[in-house]
Short mmCIF file of C-alpha atoms in Angstrom, two decimals:
data_model
loop_
_atom_site.label_atom_id
_atom_site.label_comp_id
_atom_site.label_asym_id
_atom_site.label_seq_id
_atom_site.Cartn_x
_atom_site.Cartn_y
_atom_site.Cartn_z
CA UNK A 1 62.59 -89.09 38.63
CA UNK A 2 61.74 -92.55 39.94
CA UNK A 3 58.03 -93.22 39.97
CA UNK A 4 57.95 -96.96 40.60
CA UNK A 5 55.95 -99.49 38.65
CA UNK A 6 54.16 -98.19 35.57
CA UNK A 7 50.70 -99.72 35.23
CA UNK A 8 49.42 -100.99 31.88
CA UNK A 9 45.73 -100.20 31.35
CA UNK A 10 43.41 -101.56 28.69
CA UNK A 11 40.94 -99.23 26.93
CA UNK A 12 37.77 -100.48 28.57
CA UNK A 13 35.54 -98.58 30.99
CA UNK A 14 37.68 -99.54 33.99
CA UNK A 15 40.94 -98.57 32.25
CA UNK A 16 39.55 -95.21 31.14
CA UNK A 17 38.23 -94.50 34.64
CA UNK A 18 41.57 -95.43 36.19
CA UNK A 19 43.44 -93.17 33.77
CA UNK A 20 41.11 -90.28 34.58
CA UNK A 21 41.51 -90.84 38.34
CA UNK A 22 45.31 -90.77 38.03
CA UNK A 23 45.22 -87.57 35.97
CA UNK A 24 42.95 -85.84 38.48
CA UNK A 25 45.49 -86.57 41.24
CA UNK A 26 48.40 -85.03 39.32
CA UNK A 27 49.87 -88.26 37.94
CA UNK A 28 51.04 -88.84 34.36
CA UNK A 29 49.41 -91.32 31.97
CA UNK A 30 50.50 -92.12 28.41
CA UNK A 31 47.41 -92.03 26.20
CA UNK A 32 46.86 -93.07 22.58
CA UNK A 33 45.92 -90.46 20.00
CA UNK A 34 45.54 -90.76 16.24
CA UNK A 35 48.97 -89.10 15.80
CA UNK A 36 51.35 -90.48 18.47
CA UNK A 37 51.02 -91.46 22.14
CA UNK A 38 50.79 -88.42 24.40
CA UNK A 39 52.21 -88.05 27.91
CA UNK A 40 49.14 -86.66 29.59
CA UNK A 41 48.91 -84.54 32.71
CA UNK A 42 46.40 -82.09 34.19
CA UNK A 43 47.09 -78.81 32.36
CA UNK A 44 45.76 -76.79 35.31
CA UNK A 45 48.22 -78.37 37.77
CA UNK A 46 51.72 -76.96 38.23
CA UNK A 47 52.81 -80.26 39.79
CA UNK A 48 51.50 -82.39 36.93
CA UNK A 49 53.03 -80.13 34.28
CA UNK A 50 56.38 -80.07 36.10
CA UNK A 51 56.26 -83.87 36.15
CA UNK A 52 55.79 -83.93 32.36
CA UNK A 53 58.94 -81.85 31.83
CA UNK A 54 60.85 -83.95 34.37
CA UNK A 55 59.79 -87.34 32.98
CA UNK A 56 60.66 -86.34 29.41
CA UNK A 57 63.77 -84.27 30.21
CA UNK A 58 62.03 -81.55 28.19
CA UNK A 59 63.36 -77.97 28.18
CA UNK A 60 61.01 -75.59 29.97
CA UNK A 61 60.99 -73.11 27.06
CA UNK A 62 59.18 -75.68 24.87
CA UNK A 63 55.40 -75.19 25.30
CA UNK A 64 52.88 -78.02 25.64
CA UNK A 65 49.76 -78.77 23.59
CA UNK A 66 46.49 -78.71 25.52
CA UNK A 67 44.01 -81.42 24.52
CA UNK A 68 40.31 -80.65 24.84
CA UNK A 69 37.03 -82.41 23.95
CA UNK A 70 35.17 -79.55 22.24
CA UNK A 71 35.34 -76.10 20.67
CA UNK A 72 33.37 -74.82 23.65
CA UNK A 73 36.12 -76.03 25.97
CA UNK A 74 38.68 -74.27 23.76
CA UNK A 75 36.72 -71.01 23.91
CA UNK A 76 36.94 -71.09 27.71
CA UNK A 77 40.73 -70.68 27.61
CA UNK A 78 41.51 -69.00 24.26
CA UNK A 79 40.20 -66.40 21.84
CA UNK A 80 39.22 -67.99 18.53
CA UNK A 81 39.37 -65.70 15.48
CA UNK A 82 37.19 -66.31 12.42
CA UNK A 83 39.95 -68.09 10.50
CA UNK A 84 40.47 -70.47 13.41
CA UNK A 85 36.73 -71.22 13.51
CA UNK A 86 36.80 -72.15 9.82
CA UNK A 87 39.77 -74.43 10.42
CA UNK A 88 38.08 -75.98 13.46
CA UNK A 89 34.95 -76.72 11.44
CA UNK A 90 37.04 -78.43 8.75
CA UNK A 91 39.65 -80.33 10.78
CA UNK A 92 38.56 -80.74 14.42
CA UNK A 93 38.56 -83.26 15.93
CA UNK A 94 41.71 -84.41 14.20
CA UNK A 95 45.49 -83.95 13.82
CA UNK A 96 45.45 -80.14 13.84
CA UNK A 97 46.79 -77.91 16.62
CA UNK A 98 46.11 -74.17 16.65
CA UNK A 99 48.11 -71.58 18.60
CA UNK A 100 45.60 -69.04 19.91
CA UNK A 101 45.62 -66.00 22.23
CA UNK A 102 45.04 -66.84 25.88
CA UNK A 103 41.94 -65.53 27.65
CA UNK A 104 42.12 -63.92 31.06
CA UNK A 105 41.29 -66.42 33.77
CA UNK A 106 42.25 -69.39 31.59
CA UNK A 107 43.33 -71.43 34.61
CA UNK A 108 46.24 -73.20 32.92
CA UNK A 109 49.59 -73.77 34.59
CA UNK A 110 52.13 -71.21 33.32
CA UNK A 111 54.39 -74.17 32.48
CA UNK A 112 52.00 -75.09 29.65
CA UNK A 113 52.60 -71.88 27.69
CA UNK A 114 56.32 -71.47 28.48
CA UNK A 115 55.71 -67.81 29.27
CA UNK A 116 53.97 -67.02 25.97
CA UNK A 117 50.64 -65.17 25.72
CA UNK A 118 49.30 -67.92 23.46
CA UNK A 119 48.29 -71.56 23.95
CA UNK A 120 48.48 -74.53 21.58
CA UNK A 121 45.14 -76.40 21.48
CA UNK A 122 44.06 -79.64 19.83
CA UNK A 123 40.82 -81.62 19.76
CA UNK A 124 42.00 -85.22 19.21
CA UNK A 125 39.90 -87.67 17.22
CA UNK A 126 41.03 -90.91 18.91
CA UNK A 127 38.04 -92.49 20.68
CA UNK A 128 40.06 -93.60 23.72
CA UNK A 129 41.68 -90.20 24.20
CA UNK A 130 38.30 -88.51 23.84
CA UNK A 131 36.79 -90.85 26.43
CA UNK A 132 39.54 -89.98 28.92
CA UNK A 133 39.12 -86.25 28.26
CA UNK A 134 35.41 -86.60 28.93
CA UNK A 135 36.05 -88.48 32.17
CA UNK A 136 38.74 -86.07 33.44
CA UNK A 137 36.69 -82.95 32.82
CA UNK A 138 39.70 -80.62 32.63
CA UNK A 139 42.27 -79.55 30.06
CA UNK A 140 45.00 -82.14 29.52
CA UNK A 141 48.55 -81.30 28.43
CA UNK A 142 50.05 -84.11 26.36
CA UNK A 143 53.36 -83.87 24.50
CA UNK A 144 54.67 -87.04 22.88
CA UNK A 145 55.26 -89.82 25.42
CA UNK A 146 59.01 -90.27 24.92
CA UNK A 147 62.27 -88.84 26.24
CA UNK A 148 62.69 -85.36 24.80
CA UNK A 149 64.33 -85.25 21.38
CA UNK A 150 64.04 -89.00 20.77
CA UNK A 151 61.85 -90.99 18.38
CA UNK A 152 58.14 -90.41 18.99
CA UNK A 153 56.04 -93.38 20.21
CA UNK A 154 53.28 -94.90 18.09
CA UNK A 155 52.74 -98.01 20.26
CA UNK A 156 52.51 -98.67 23.99
CA UNK A 157 55.75 -100.66 23.76
CA UNK A 158 57.55 -97.57 22.41
CA UNK A 159 56.31 -95.61 25.44
CA UNK A 160 57.39 -98.34 27.83
CA UNK A 161 60.88 -98.49 26.33
CA UNK A 162 61.44 -94.80 27.04
CA UNK A 163 59.42 -94.01 30.16
CA UNK A 164 58.83 -97.22 32.12
CA UNK A 165 59.08 -96.49 35.84
CA UNK A 166 58.89 -92.73 35.26
CA UNK A 167 55.10 -92.38 34.79
CA UNK A 168 52.07 -93.79 36.54
CA UNK A 169 50.41 -95.69 33.68
CA UNK A 170 50.16 -96.43 29.97
CA UNK A 171 46.71 -96.85 28.43
CA UNK A 172 47.32 -99.27 25.55
CA UNK A 173 45.06 -98.32 22.65
CA UNK A 174 47.07 -100.11 19.95
CA UNK A 175 49.10 -98.52 17.14
CA UNK A 176 48.45 -94.89 16.17
CA UNK A 177 46.96 -94.69 12.68
CA UNK A 178 48.27 -91.28 11.53
CA UNK A 179 51.76 -91.79 12.92
CA UNK A 180 53.15 -88.24 12.79
CA UNK A 181 52.31 -85.40 15.15
CA UNK A 182 49.65 -82.82 14.44
CA UNK A 183 50.05 -79.94 12.04
CA UNK A 184 50.42 -76.69 14.03
CA UNK A 185 48.99 -73.42 12.75
CA UNK A 186 48.86 -69.89 14.12
CA UNK A 187 45.67 -68.54 12.50
CA UNK A 188 44.75 -64.88 12.49
CA UNK A 189 42.34 -62.76 10.49
CA UNK A 190 45.37 -61.27 8.69
CA UNK A 191 46.77 -64.67 7.62
CA UNK A 192 47.84 -68.07 8.89
CA UNK A 193 51.35 -69.21 9.80
CA UNK A 194 52.46 -72.85 9.59
CA UNK A 195 54.48 -73.63 12.72
CA UNK A 196 54.87 -77.40 12.22
CA UNK A 197 54.20 -79.78 9.35
CA UNK A 198 52.04 -82.68 10.46
CA UNK A 199 49.17 -85.07 10.01
CA UNK A 200 47.09 -82.75 7.82
CA UNK A 201 48.90 -81.94 4.55
CA UNK A 202 49.63 -78.30 3.81
CA UNK A 203 47.69 -78.55 0.55
CA UNK A 204 44.46 -79.47 2.38
CA UNK A 205 44.81 -76.45 4.66
CA UNK A 206 45.72 -74.01 1.90
CA UNK A 207 42.57 -75.02 0.02
CA UNK A 208 40.73 -73.32 2.89
CA UNK A 209 43.10 -70.53 3.99
CA UNK A 210 45.10 -69.66 0.90
CA UNK A 211 48.94 -69.75 1.01
CA UNK A 212 50.48 -70.38 4.43
CA UNK A 213 53.51 -68.56 5.77
CA UNK A 214 56.04 -71.16 6.93
CA UNK A 215 57.66 -70.45 10.31
CA UNK A 216 58.75 -73.93 11.40
CA UNK A 217 62.21 -73.23 12.89
CA UNK A 218 62.08 -69.71 14.35
CA UNK A 219 64.69 -68.02 16.49
CA UNK A 220 62.38 -68.41 19.49
CA UNK A 221 60.28 -71.56 19.94
CA UNK A 222 56.59 -70.70 19.54
CA UNK A 223 55.16 -74.22 19.46
CA UNK A 224 56.20 -77.84 19.99
CA UNK A 225 58.29 -79.55 17.32
CA UNK A 226 60.27 -76.46 16.27
CA UNK A 227 63.67 -77.46 17.69
CA UNK A 228 66.18 -78.16 14.92
CA UNK A 229 67.16 -81.52 16.48
CA UNK A 230 64.22 -83.70 17.43
CA UNK A 231 62.69 -87.19 16.89
CA UNK A 232 66.22 -88.63 16.84
CA UNK A 233 67.39 -92.25 17.07
CA UNK A 234 70.68 -92.91 18.86
CA UNK A 235 72.25 -93.88 15.51
CA UNK A 236 73.27 -91.18 13.02
CA UNK A 237 70.93 -90.85 10.03
CA UNK A 238 71.71 -90.16 6.36
CA UNK A 239 68.81 -88.87 4.24
CA UNK A 240 68.00 -89.10 0.52
CA UNK A 241 70.31 -92.09 0.33
CA UNK A 242 70.87 -94.35 -2.69
CA UNK A 243 70.77 -97.24 -0.16
CA UNK A 244 74.08 -98.62 -1.42
CA UNK A 245 76.01 -98.80 1.86
CA UNK A 246 76.14 -102.48 2.93
CA UNK A 247 77.27 -101.57 6.45
CA UNK A 248 74.31 -99.27 7.19
CA UNK A 249 70.74 -100.06 8.18
CA UNK A 250 68.72 -99.29 5.03
CA UNK A 251 65.20 -97.82 5.10
CA UNK A 252 63.47 -97.69 1.74
CA UNK A 253 60.46 -95.98 0.25
CA UNK A 254 58.69 -97.65 -2.65
CA UNK A 255 59.73 -100.90 -4.40
CA UNK A 256 63.25 -102.06 -3.58
CA UNK A 257 65.39 -104.42 -1.56
CA UNK A 258 65.94 -102.41 1.62
CA UNK A 259 65.53 -104.49 4.77
CA UNK A 260 63.08 -101.96 6.20
CA UNK A 261 60.67 -99.76 4.27
CA UNK A 262 58.33 -96.90 5.05
CA UNK A 263 56.00 -98.14 2.30
CA UNK A 264 56.60 -100.84 -0.32
CA UNK A 265 54.07 -99.21 -2.61
CA UNK A 266 55.33 -95.64 -2.16
CA UNK A 267 52.15 -94.56 -0.35
CA UNK A 268 52.73 -91.43 1.76
CA UNK A 269 49.85 -92.10 4.16
CA UNK A 270 51.25 -95.55 4.90
CA UNK A 271 54.76 -94.11 5.21
CA UNK A 272 53.61 -91.52 7.76
CA UNK A 273 51.86 -94.18 9.83
CA UNK A 274 54.99 -96.37 9.74
CA UNK A 275 57.64 -93.65 10.17
CA UNK A 276 58.39 -93.74 13.88
CA UNK A 277 57.91 -97.53 14.18
CA UNK A 278 60.46 -98.05 11.40
CA UNK A 279 62.90 -95.61 13.01
CA UNK A 280 62.59 -97.51 16.31
CA UNK A 281 63.25 -100.81 14.47
CA UNK A 282 66.17 -99.36 12.51
CA UNK A 283 67.78 -98.01 15.68
CA UNK A 284 67.42 -101.39 17.42
CA UNK A 285 68.95 -103.19 14.43
CA UNK A 286 71.83 -100.71 14.32
CA UNK A 287 72.57 -101.32 17.99
CA UNK A 288 72.35 -105.09 17.60
CA UNK A 289 74.68 -105.15 14.56
CA UNK A 290 77.03 -102.37 15.55
CA UNK A 291 76.02 -100.29 12.51
CA UNK A 292 77.03 -96.64 12.70
CA UNK A 293 74.38 -95.19 10.37
CA UNK A 294 70.80 -95.48 9.21
CA UNK A 295 70.31 -94.59 5.54
CA UNK A 296 66.85 -93.46 4.44
CA UNK A 297 65.67 -93.27 0.82
CA UNK A 298 64.28 -90.07 -0.66
CA UNK A 299 60.62 -89.34 0.20
CA UNK A 300 58.66 -87.02 -2.15
CA UNK A 301 58.22 -83.56 -0.66
CA UNK A 302 54.47 -83.26 -1.22
CA UNK A 303 51.33 -83.98 0.83
CA UNK A 304 52.22 -85.95 3.97
CA UNK A 305 55.74 -86.24 2.57
CA UNK A 306 56.35 -82.73 3.89
CA UNK A 307 55.68 -83.88 7.47
CA UNK A 308 57.72 -87.05 6.97
CA UNK A 309 60.69 -85.07 5.64
CA UNK A 310 60.35 -82.53 8.46
CA UNK A 311 60.67 -85.34 11.03
CA UNK A 312 63.53 -87.02 9.15
CA UNK A 313 65.46 -83.75 8.78
CA UNK A 314 65.19 -82.98 12.49
CA UNK A 315 66.05 -86.59 13.38
CA UNK A 316 69.22 -86.35 11.25
CA UNK A 317 70.28 -82.91 12.54
CA UNK A 318 73.54 -82.54 14.51
CA UNK A 319 72.98 -83.08 18.23
#
């Protein structure tokens, strides 16, 4: 798909209004969220949603997350069980997506749900994204603003590198502060399933819900981020490395001598915020030096480390 010149918008009143105008006419705009940049389109428009899949090269069986400004807006398109209401009160707006049963007359494009009878909904916390949602006045579908399967974008430059000329505009809101995609849950009164690790640690959720049932790589995709290969650089990755290969690009965690690091201090929140930026930098270095591998140090599998390791494992999976 050739779109032409991609505009760069700044997050002032004029930029937000321009983004909203483009979305209302079925165009695509990359928008900042607290997690990663989203490739936004009108979730009620078949044309806009088809353009999202086309621009990303995304398989049509992979559903989209619908971004909304309020719980009231969510209730208009989905049934919200009691457990979901408790989770909403605790974590919305924020990096939590919930997969909920669709209501009759929801008005969404069938492309959003990939033929499922559920819809993935998030209330983002990012002020710029919320301003655009308020100005558009309709549900907005927004998967990550990158070619499907590749490293997610946490800056406007990352978006431009992957989608320049394929979308109408990028609203540059600076770096994303969470840095990994939202946690996805399927809450029900009988229990809650974890469909994707993400920006809210499992431990924080289980303090409210009790133990979660993990269902992150099912036989049939139920939510975004469940494909076994995803978030991948062009260079092959090696995980839990001792960082002793002089010919590889080395990515450390904690104190050490690796050229790149997720966090010098071993802080998982910092590592999550840096993850995709560091993978972009490592991939560029590998290409420039002719390196055939990126080696990544072990990251503790606790708190946000679960989401980091989920992304790294999918990025390193066979393609």
